[in-house]
Amino acid sequence: RDPKVVLVVRMAPTVIMGKASSPGAEAISSSLVKDEEASRASLLLAFYVTLLAVTNIVVIIPTARQYAERLGADETFSGLTISLTPFFTVVGIFLNKWMLRFTSMKTVLFLMAFGGVIGNCLYALGGLIKSKWSILIARSLVGLCAAQVIPPLYIAQAVKIQERSNAMFKYQSAAVSGYVLGPLLAWALESFMKEIHYENLFLDSDTIPGWFMACVYLLLMLKVFIVFENPPAISPSESREGYAALPLHGFLTCLYMICAVTISNSMLEVYLSKIAAERWQWSVRATSLYIASVSAFLAPICLFAGRLAALVQDRKGIMILGPFGIIFSSLLLDFELGTFGEVTILTLGAVIILAVVTLTKPLIMSVVTKIVTPELKGFTSTLTIAFLCLGRGIGALLGSVMEPKTVTLAHVGIFGSTIILTAANYSKLEQHHSAS
């Protein structure tokens, strides 16, 4: 038990009768307030890490193709440049989990921010090095140091179970905001470079996203050092217990669903960029603004839904959202209505599907922390984020080769399988009696 809690209970009569006149009671109260403020600041920083990680993935999407072609690569290589980051994020998740056995969460986050600086600098130097492989190595390092396991682990350890669904919605809002901020940054940086008419091997519209994100991650290192505080720890002896009680069917269902809906998210993001550039012949700036506009609707939806999370069970919410995804997947088909009609129909379908995905992900992540004992939260959260990042990589790769019919069938399959699996394992997705 926390000695502070015990001491507060014992001092309660003094506080009540003497109206907190005891110096000991005042010190304890002040300490608890400071701990709560530090925890809130650390949680906000965890959300910020998620925002930066997603922004770092999508900020290069509008320029990745022309950057790769400039270095002698083809379209498939540019798709690999985008998808490698999420794939190596999966490796980074298990690396971070291993590091947490020997050091604190704050130290791990600081080192990962430093790795982000190095990775982004290497990406920006690709034009000077004139090697297409340098940008692959750079994006791999960016993924390896994304620290995507830290935010959900912090939520699982530091946030009360009654507030966890709302926290997961805020976590998802941060990720969605990254999908908005990334294209906006790409547009702003491209416009800036065109405005100043400055282009060379060291700095141009292809390399400036790398330099900019390197500066952002340098500032993140400072914020982690000053603001972040470690969450309450679970002792290793406790964390090794209870694996036999893991609800395997329910947990595997969650892993599949989080991977599937993230594939949908990432695939649609890349697919829209491809259609805008190839079929509609839009510029990098126009494509960036379009992707940002599509994603801009999602963050407010997610924040609003987080306030309503307590009114609907997580598993029921997943089953309610699935049919909407299936129905509106039909809007991804090519109805041959001309450019204006195609933009209108495709945008409507994409916004609704992305809204369904955005609301489904935090529900799944909340279920994962509730169906297991407290000792298993770290283990299940780690695997869940690994599958989420795996979905990002698969989706980015598929989105670069998808056509209207195949992308529609893929989404129908994703949402249909999600409904079926949730219904089949409904009882296995119930909150564990000892969950906290």
Short mmCIF file of C-alpha atoms in Angstrom, two decimals:
data_model
loop_
_atom_site.label_atom_id
_atom_site.label_comp_id
_atom_site.label_asym_id
_atom_site.label_seq_id
_atom_site.Cartn_x
_atom_site.Cartn_y
_atom_site.Cartn_z
CA ARG A 1 0.00 0.00 0.00
CA ASP A 2 0.99 3.60 -0.63
CA PRO A 3 2.29 5.01 2.70
CA LYS A 4 0.88 8.44 1.79
CA VAL A 5 -2.63 7.02 1.59
CA VAL A 6 -2.29 5.28 4.95
CA LEU A 7 -0.98 8.43 6.56
CA VAL A 8 -3.81 10.54 5.18
CA VAL A 9 -6.38 8.13 6.64
CA ARG A 10 -4.76 8.26 10.07
CA MET A 11 -4.60 12.04 10.06
CA ALA A 12 -8.23 12.42 8.97
CA PRO A 13 -9.65 13.28 12.44
CA THR A 14 -7.07 16.03 12.91
CA VAL A 15 -7.83 17.48 9.49
CA ILE A 16 -11.59 17.45 10.03
CA MET A 17 -11.65 18.76 13.62
CA GLY A 18 -8.86 21.24 13.20
CA LYS A 19 -9.62 22.26 9.61
CA ALA A 20 -6.23 21.13 8.33
CA SER A 21 -4.42 23.05 11.06
CA SER A 22 -1.85 20.29 11.47
CA PRO A 23 1.42 21.08 9.65
CA GLY A 24 1.73 17.36 8.83
CA ALA A 25 -1.71 17.28 7.22
CA GLU A 26 -0.98 20.42 5.21
CA ALA A 27 2.29 18.96 3.97
CA ILE A 28 0.58 15.73 2.94
CA SER A 29 -2.22 17.59 1.18
CA SER A 30 0.27 19.78 -0.67
CA SER A 31 2.29 16.72 -1.68
CA LEU A 32 -0.77 14.94 -3.06
CA VAL A 33 -1.77 18.02 -5.08
CA LYS A 34 1.73 18.28 -6.53
CA ASP A 35 1.70 14.56 -7.42
CA GLU A 36 -1.65 14.98 -9.17
CA GLU A 37 -0.41 17.99 -11.14
CA ALA A 38 2.77 16.14 -12.14
CA SER A 39 0.71 13.14 -13.24
CA ARG A 40 -1.57 15.37 -15.34
CA ALA A 41 1.41 17.08 -16.97
CA SER A 42 3.04 13.73 -17.71
CA LEU A 43 -0.20 12.42 -19.25
CA LEU A 44 -0.42 15.48 -21.50
CA LEU A 45 3.20 14.95 -22.54
CA ALA A 46 2.37 11.30 -23.33
CA PHE A 47 -0.42 12.51 -25.63
CA TYR A 48 2.06 14.94 -27.20
CA VAL A 49 4.49 12.07 -27.91
CA THR A 50 1.68 10.29 -29.77
CA LEU A 51 0.91 13.45 -31.74
CA LEU A 52 4.55 13.81 -32.80
CA ALA A 53 4.96 10.13 -33.70
CA VAL A 54 1.97 10.16 -36.08
CA THR A 55 2.92 13.57 -37.48
CA ASN A 56 6.41 12.25 -38.17
CA ILE A 57 4.94 9.36 -40.17
CA VAL A 58 2.56 11.35 -42.37
CA VAL A 59 4.49 14.61 -42.85
CA ILE A 60 6.58 13.01 -45.61
CA ILE A 61 3.68 11.36 -47.48
CA PRO A 62 3.06 14.24 -49.95
CA THR A 63 6.77 14.53 -50.86
CA ALA A 64 7.97 10.92 -50.41
CA ARG A 65 7.30 9.96 -54.03
CA GLN A 66 9.19 12.83 -55.65
CA TYR A 67 12.03 12.54 -53.09
CA ALA A 68 12.45 8.83 -53.86
CA GLU A 69 12.29 9.40 -57.63
CA ARG A 70 14.92 12.14 -57.33
CA LEU A 71 17.23 9.61 -55.68
CA GLY A 72 16.60 7.05 -58.43
CA ALA A 73 13.83 4.99 -56.83
CA ASP A 74 10.36 4.00 -58.09
CA GLU A 75 6.80 4.21 -56.72
CA THR A 76 7.09 0.95 -54.79
CA PHE A 77 10.22 2.23 -53.06
CA SER A 78 8.44 5.44 -52.03
CA GLY A 79 5.62 3.33 -50.56
CA LEU A 80 8.23 1.32 -48.66
CA THR A 81 9.73 4.56 -47.34
CA ILE A 82 6.36 5.43 -45.78
CA SER A 83 5.49 1.94 -44.52
CA LEU A 84 8.89 1.11 -42.99
CA THR A 85 8.40 3.61 -40.17
CA PRO A 86 5.38 1.82 -38.64
CA PHE A 87 7.01 -1.59 -39.15
CA PHE A 88 10.11 -0.54 -37.22
CA THR A 89 7.86 1.10 -34.64
CA VAL A 90 6.77 -2.47 -33.78
CA VAL A 91 10.41 -3.41 -33.22
CA GLY A 92 10.84 -0.25 -31.13
CA ILE A 93 7.90 -1.23 -28.93
CA PHE A 94 9.58 -4.45 -27.84
CA LEU A 95 12.90 -2.64 -27.53
CA ASN A 96 11.27 -0.09 -25.20
CA LYS A 97 9.63 -2.86 -23.17
CA TRP A 98 13.00 -4.55 -22.75
CA MET A 99 14.62 -1.25 -21.76
CA LEU A 100 11.95 -0.66 -19.11
CA ARG A 101 13.22 -3.74 -17.28
CA PHE A 102 16.48 -1.92 -16.54
CA THR A 103 15.63 1.78 -16.45
CA SER A 104 12.79 4.22 -15.90
CA MET A 105 10.09 5.27 -18.38
CA LYS A 106 11.46 8.82 -18.34
CA THR A 107 14.93 7.65 -19.39
CA VAL A 108 13.52 5.50 -22.19
CA LEU A 109 11.42 8.39 -23.50
CA PHE A 110 14.42 10.76 -23.41
CA LEU A 111 16.61 8.31 -25.35
CA MET A 112 13.88 7.72 -27.93
CA ALA A 113 13.51 11.48 -28.47
CA PHE A 114 17.25 11.66 -29.11
CA GLY A 115 16.93 8.83 -31.64
CA GLY A 116 14.15 10.80 -33.33
CA VAL A 117 16.53 13.75 -33.77
CA ILE A 118 19.18 11.52 -35.40
CA GLY A 119 16.67 9.75 -37.68
CA ASN A 120 15.12 12.94 -38.98
CA CYS A 121 18.52 14.54 -39.60
CA LEU A 122 19.60 11.48 -41.59
CA TYR A 123 16.42 11.68 -43.68
CA ALA A 124 17.09 15.35 -44.42
CA LEU A 125 20.66 14.53 -45.48
CA GLY A 126 19.45 12.04 -48.10
CA GLY A 127 19.63 14.65 -50.87
CA LEU A 128 23.22 15.49 -49.98
CA ILE A 129 24.27 11.84 -49.67
CA LYS A 130 22.39 11.01 -52.92
CA SER A 131 21.46 7.55 -51.74
CA LYS A 132 17.93 6.18 -51.71
CA TRP A 133 18.97 3.69 -49.03
CA SER A 134 19.83 6.50 -46.63
CA ILE A 135 16.19 7.58 -46.43
CA LEU A 136 15.11 3.97 -45.79
CA ILE A 137 17.59 3.71 -42.91
CA ALA A 138 16.48 7.11 -41.62
CA ARG A 139 12.77 6.22 -41.64
CA SER A 140 13.55 2.89 -39.97
CA LEU A 141 15.36 4.72 -37.16
CA VAL A 142 12.46 7.17 -36.81
CA GLY A 143 10.10 4.22 -36.36
CA LEU A 144 12.43 2.45 -33.95
CA CYS A 145 12.53 5.55 -31.72
CA ALA A 146 8.83 6.49 -31.94
CA ALA A 147 8.21 5.39 -28.30
CA GLN A 148 4.63 4.42 -29.14
CA VAL A 149 4.36 1.97 -26.26
CA ILE A 150 4.99 4.69 -23.64
CA PRO A 151 1.63 6.59 -23.81
CA PRO A 152 -0.68 3.52 -23.44
CA LEU A 153 1.57 2.05 -20.75
CA TYR A 154 1.42 5.32 -18.86
CA ILE A 155 -2.37 5.41 -19.18
CA ALA A 156 -2.69 1.80 -18.02
CA GLN A 157 -0.53 2.43 -14.95
CA ALA A 158 -1.47 6.00 -13.97
CA VAL A 159 -5.14 6.48 -14.95
CA LYS A 160 -8.05 5.08 -12.91
CA ILE A 161 -10.18 2.43 -14.60
CA GLN A 162 -13.28 4.69 -14.49
CA GLU A 163 -11.42 7.36 -16.48
CA ARG A 164 -9.48 5.06 -18.79
CA SER A 165 -11.93 4.99 -21.72
CA ASN A 166 -11.97 8.79 -21.77
CA ALA A 167 -8.15 8.83 -21.61
CA MET A 168 -7.98 6.40 -24.54
CA PHE A 169 -10.26 8.67 -26.58
CA LYS A 170 -7.92 11.59 -25.83
CA TYR A 171 -4.98 9.39 -26.82
CA GLN A 172 -6.74 8.61 -30.11
CA SER A 173 -7.52 12.33 -30.57
CA ALA A 174 -3.80 13.04 -30.32
CA ALA A 175 -3.08 10.41 -32.98
CA VAL A 176 -5.83 11.81 -35.24
CA SER A 177 -4.48 15.32 -34.75
CA GLY A 178 -1.17 14.00 -36.05
CA TYR A 179 -2.91 12.96 -39.27
CA VAL A 180 -4.11 16.56 -39.57
CA LEU A 181 -0.91 18.27 -38.47
CA GLY A 182 1.37 16.18 -40.71
CA PRO A 183 -0.18 17.22 -44.06
CA LEU A 184 -0.60 20.81 -42.82
CA LEU A 185 3.09 20.95 -41.98
CA ALA A 186 3.95 19.46 -45.36
CA TRP A 187 1.87 22.16 -47.05
CA ALA A 188 3.33 24.97 -44.92
CA LEU A 189 6.93 23.84 -45.40
CA GLU A 190 6.44 23.38 -49.14
CA SER A 191 4.89 26.86 -49.41
CA PHE A 192 7.73 28.35 -47.38
CA MET A 193 10.39 26.86 -49.64
CA LYS A 194 8.56 28.02 -52.79
CA GLU A 195 8.20 31.49 -51.31
CA ILE A 196 11.87 31.99 -50.49
CA HIS A 197 13.04 30.36 -53.77
CA TYR A 198 15.81 28.49 -52.00
CA GLU A 199 16.72 25.02 -53.26
CA ASN A 200 19.95 23.05 -52.84
CA LEU A 201 21.09 19.55 -51.92
CA PHE A 202 21.09 20.40 -48.21
CA LEU A 203 17.73 22.17 -47.93
CA ASP A 204 14.74 21.95 -50.28
CA SER A 205 11.04 21.06 -50.17
CA ASP A 206 11.89 17.32 -49.88
CA THR A 207 14.39 17.61 -47.03
CA ILE A 208 12.87 20.39 -44.93
CA PRO A 209 10.34 18.05 -43.22
CA GLY A 210 13.30 16.12 -41.82
CA TRP A 211 15.07 19.21 -40.51
CA PHE A 212 11.87 20.58 -39.01
CA MET A 213 10.96 17.36 -37.18
CA ALA A 214 14.55 17.05 -35.91
CA CYS A 215 14.16 20.45 -34.21
CA VAL A 216 10.78 19.41 -32.78
CA TYR A 217 12.24 16.24 -31.28
CA LEU A 218 15.15 18.23 -29.85
CA LEU A 219 12.59 20.33 -27.97
CA LEU A 220 10.81 17.14 -26.90
CA MET A 221 14.00 15.99 -25.16
CA LEU A 222 13.93 19.18 -23.09
CA LYS A 223 10.24 18.75 -22.22
CA VAL A 224 10.76 15.15 -21.13
CA PHE A 225 13.67 16.17 -18.91
CA ILE A 226 11.71 18.98 -17.22
CA VAL A 227 8.08 17.78 -17.15
CA PHE A 228 7.75 14.00 -17.33
CA GLU A 229 7.37 11.96 -14.13
CA ASN A 230 7.37 8.17 -13.95
CA PRO A 231 4.00 6.45 -13.27
CA PRO A 232 3.38 4.14 -10.27
CA ALA A 233 5.38 0.98 -10.91
CA ILE A 234 4.17 -2.62 -10.82
CA SER A 235 6.72 -4.83 -9.13
CA PRO A 236 8.29 -7.52 -11.35
CA SER A 237 7.17 -10.27 -8.98
CA GLU A 238 3.55 -9.19 -9.40
CA SER A 239 3.78 -8.72 -13.19
CA ARG A 240 4.82 -12.37 -13.70
CA GLU A 241 1.66 -13.66 -12.01
CA GLY A 242 -1.71 -14.27 -13.54
CA TYR A 243 -0.74 -15.21 -17.12
CA ALA A 244 -2.84 -18.35 -16.80
CA ALA A 245 -5.91 -16.13 -16.28
CA LEU A 246 -5.39 -14.29 -19.60
CA PRO A 247 -8.66 -14.47 -21.62
CA LEU A 248 -6.92 -15.68 -24.77
CA HIS A 249 -9.89 -15.59 -27.17
CA GLY A 250 -10.90 -12.09 -26.13
CA PHE A 251 -7.34 -10.79 -26.23
CA LEU A 252 -6.61 -12.27 -29.68
CA THR A 253 -9.86 -10.74 -30.92
CA CYS A 254 -8.70 -7.32 -29.70
CA LEU A 255 -5.29 -7.74 -31.36
CA TYR A 256 -6.90 -8.59 -34.69
CA MET A 257 -9.38 -5.73 -34.48
CA ILE A 258 -6.83 -3.06 -33.57
CA CYS A 259 -4.59 -4.18 -36.43
CA ALA A 260 -7.50 -4.34 -38.92
CA VAL A 261 -8.99 -0.92 -38.20
CA THR A 262 -5.53 0.68 -38.24
CA ILE A 263 -4.90 -0.90 -41.65
CA SER A 264 -8.10 0.84 -42.76
CA ASN A 265 -6.92 4.19 -41.36
CA SER A 266 -3.44 4.13 -42.88
CA MET A 267 -4.56 2.57 -46.17
CA LEU A 268 -7.19 5.23 -46.75
CA GLU A 269 -4.75 8.04 -45.91
CA VAL A 270 -2.19 6.87 -48.49
CA TYR A 271 -4.90 5.92 -51.03
CA LEU A 272 -6.40 9.43 -50.93
CA SER A 273 -2.96 10.99 -51.45
CA LYS A 274 -2.38 8.67 -54.42
CA ILE A 275 -5.75 9.46 -56.05
CA ALA A 276 -5.30 13.22 -55.53
CA ALA A 277 -1.83 13.22 -57.10
CA GLU A 278 -2.33 10.70 -59.93
CA ARG A 279 -6.00 10.91 -60.95
CA TRP A 280 -6.90 14.48 -60.01
CA GLN A 281 -3.41 15.83 -60.86
CA TRP A 282 -3.22 17.97 -57.74
CA SER A 283 -0.01 19.57 -56.52
CA VAL A 284 1.79 18.60 -53.31
CA ARG A 285 0.33 21.61 -51.50
CA ALA A 286 -3.23 20.91 -52.69
CA THR A 287 -2.94 17.23 -51.74
CA SER A 288 -1.57 18.11 -48.30
CA LEU A 289 -4.42 20.54 -47.59
CA TYR A 290 -6.97 18.00 -48.80
CA ILE A 291 -5.66 15.22 -46.51
CA ALA A 292 -5.52 17.65 -43.58
CA SER A 293 -9.10 18.80 -44.27
CA VAL A 294 -10.40 15.22 -44.35
CA SER A 295 -8.69 14.39 -41.05
CA ALA A 296 -9.67 17.69 -39.37
CA PHE A 297 -13.21 16.46 -38.69
CA LEU A 298 -11.99 13.49 -36.67
CA ALA A 299 -10.32 15.02 -33.59
CA PRO A 300 -13.44 16.92 -32.38
CA ILE A 301 -15.58 13.82 -33.00
CA CYS A 302 -13.21 11.74 -30.90
CA LEU A 303 -13.07 14.27 -28.04
CA PHE A 304 -16.87 14.54 -27.98
CA ALA A 305 -17.26 10.75 -28.02
CA GLY A 306 -14.82 10.48 -25.10
CA ARG A 307 -17.28 12.39 -22.92
CA LEU A 308 -19.98 9.85 -23.80
CA ALA A 309 -17.75 6.80 -23.32
CA ALA A 310 -19.16 6.03 -19.88
CA LEU A 311 -22.70 5.71 -21.29
CA VAL A 312 -21.97 2.76 -23.60
CA GLN A 313 -19.99 -0.40 -22.92
CA ASP A 314 -16.85 -0.64 -25.04
CA ARG A 315 -17.84 -3.92 -26.72
CA LYS A 316 -21.33 -2.61 -27.54
CA GLY A 317 -19.81 0.51 -29.06
CA ILE A 318 -17.63 -1.62 -31.37
CA MET A 319 -20.64 -3.55 -32.64
CA ILE A 320 -22.70 -0.38 -33.17
CA LEU A 321 -19.99 1.30 -35.25
CA GLY A 322 -19.18 -1.66 -37.53
CA PRO A 323 -22.33 -1.54 -39.74
CA PHE A 324 -21.73 2.15 -40.51
CA GLY A 325 -18.29 1.24 -41.83
CA ILE A 326 -19.70 -1.47 -44.09
CA ILE A 327 -22.50 0.72 -45.51
CA PHE A 328 -20.35 3.74 -46.29
CA SER A 329 -17.49 1.69 -47.78
CA SER A 330 -19.56 1.69 -50.98
CA LEU A 331 -18.75 5.39 -51.40
CA LEU A 332 -15.13 4.47 -52.14
CA LEU A 333 -16.18 2.98 -55.51
CA ASP A 334 -15.58 4.90 -58.74
CA PHE A 335 -19.00 6.13 -59.94
CA GLU A 336 -17.46 7.95 -62.96
CA LEU A 337 -19.07 11.29 -62.07
CA GLY A 338 -16.20 13.49 -63.15
CA THR A 339 -13.58 15.09 -60.93
CA PHE A 340 -15.96 17.21 -58.85
CA GLY A 341 -18.41 14.37 -58.26
CA GLU A 342 -15.62 11.91 -57.49
CA VAL A 343 -13.98 14.28 -54.99
CA THR A 344 -17.32 14.87 -53.24
CA ILE A 345 -18.38 11.20 -52.98
CA LEU A 346 -14.93 9.88 -52.09
CA THR A 347 -14.39 12.57 -49.45
CA LEU A 348 -17.76 11.87 -47.82
CA GLY A 349 -17.05 8.15 -47.69
CA ALA A 350 -13.52 8.67 -46.38
CA VAL A 351 -14.62 11.03 -43.60
CA ILE A 352 -17.33 8.66 -42.35
CA ILE A 353 -15.09 5.58 -42.53
CA LEU A 354 -12.23 7.37 -40.77
CA ALA A 355 -14.69 8.55 -38.09
CA VAL A 356 -15.80 4.94 -37.51
CA VAL A 357 -12.18 3.80 -37.28
CA THR A 358 -11.24 6.70 -35.00
CA LEU A 359 -14.03 5.87 -32.56
CA THR A 360 -13.44 2.10 -32.69
CA LYS A 361 -9.72 2.16 -31.83
CA PRO A 362 -9.95 3.67 -28.32
CA LEU A 363 -12.82 1.31 -27.47
CA ILE A 364 -10.65 -1.68 -28.38
CA MET A 365 -7.66 -0.31 -26.45
CA SER A 366 -9.84 0.32 -23.42
CA VAL A 367 -11.19 -3.26 -23.55
CA VAL A 368 -7.63 -4.63 -23.56
CA THR A 369 -6.82 -2.95 -20.22
CA LYS A 370 -10.09 -4.08 -18.61
CA ILE A 371 -10.33 -7.79 -19.49
CA VAL A 372 -7.09 -8.67 -17.69
CA THR A 373 -5.72 -8.49 -14.16
CA PRO A 374 -3.68 -5.39 -13.21
CA GLU A 375 -0.42 -7.35 -13.47
CA LEU A 376 -1.03 -8.04 -17.18
CA LYS A 377 -1.88 -4.50 -18.29
CA GLY A 378 1.66 -3.74 -19.39
CA PHE A 379 1.96 -6.99 -21.35
CA THR A 380 -1.38 -6.62 -23.14
CA SER A 381 -0.93 -2.90 -23.83
CA THR A 382 2.49 -3.56 -25.37
CA LEU A 383 1.18 -6.20 -27.77
CA THR A 384 -1.84 -4.05 -28.64
CA ILE A 385 0.31 -1.08 -29.66
CA ALA A 386 2.61 -3.44 -31.58
CA PHE A 387 -0.33 -4.69 -33.64
CA LEU A 388 -1.60 -1.14 -34.07
CA CYS A 389 1.75 -0.06 -35.54
CA LEU A 390 1.87 -3.21 -37.65
CA GLY A 391 -1.50 -2.18 -39.07
CA ARG A 392 -0.11 1.27 -39.93
CA GLY A 393 2.71 -0.28 -41.93
CA ILE A 394 0.51 -2.79 -43.77
CA GLY A 395 -2.07 -0.11 -44.54
CA ALA A 396 0.52 2.31 -45.94
CA LEU A 397 1.90 -0.41 -48.20
CA LEU A 398 -1.55 -1.50 -49.43
CA GLY A 399 -2.79 2.06 -49.93
CA SER A 400 -0.10 2.75 -52.53
CA VAL A 401 -1.32 -0.09 -54.80
CA MET A 402 -5.08 -0.11 -54.12
CA GLU A 403 -7.79 0.65 -56.70
CA PRO A 404 -11.44 1.68 -56.03
CA LYS A 405 -12.88 -1.87 -56.08
CA THR A 406 -10.15 -3.45 -53.99
CA VAL A 407 -10.13 -0.68 -51.39
CA THR A 408 -13.91 -1.01 -51.03
CA LEU A 409 -13.78 -4.80 -50.61
CA ALA A 410 -10.95 -4.46 -48.10
CA HIS A 411 -13.02 -2.13 -45.89
CA VAL A 412 -16.12 -4.30 -46.08
CA GLY A 413 -13.99 -7.26 -44.98
CA ILE A 414 -12.39 -5.30 -42.14
CA PHE A 415 -15.64 -4.02 -40.61
CA GLY A 416 -17.55 -7.25 -41.27
CA SER A 417 -14.92 -9.39 -39.53
CA THR A 418 -14.81 -6.94 -36.61
CA ILE A 419 -18.57 -7.31 -36.02
CA ILE A 420 -18.48 -11.10 -36.32
CA LEU A 421 -15.53 -11.55 -33.95
CA THR A 422 -16.94 -9.14 -31.36
CA ALA A 423 -20.28 -10.97 -31.37
CA ALA A 424 -18.63 -14.41 -31.20
CA ASN A 425 -16.41 -13.41 -28.25
CA TYR A 426 -18.79 -10.99 -26.55
CA SER A 427 -18.62 -12.71 -23.15
CA LYS A 428 -14.79 -12.86 -23.37
CA LEU A 429 -14.63 -9.06 -23.67
CA GLU A 430 -16.21 -8.44 -20.29
CA GLN A 431 -14.37 -6.47 -17.60
CA HIS A 432 -12.29 -8.66 -15.26
CA HIS A 433 -13.47 -8.53 -11.63
CA SER A 434 -10.00 -7.48 -10.41
CA ALA A 435 -9.26 -4.96 -13.17
CA SER A 436 -8.06 -1.59 -11.90
#
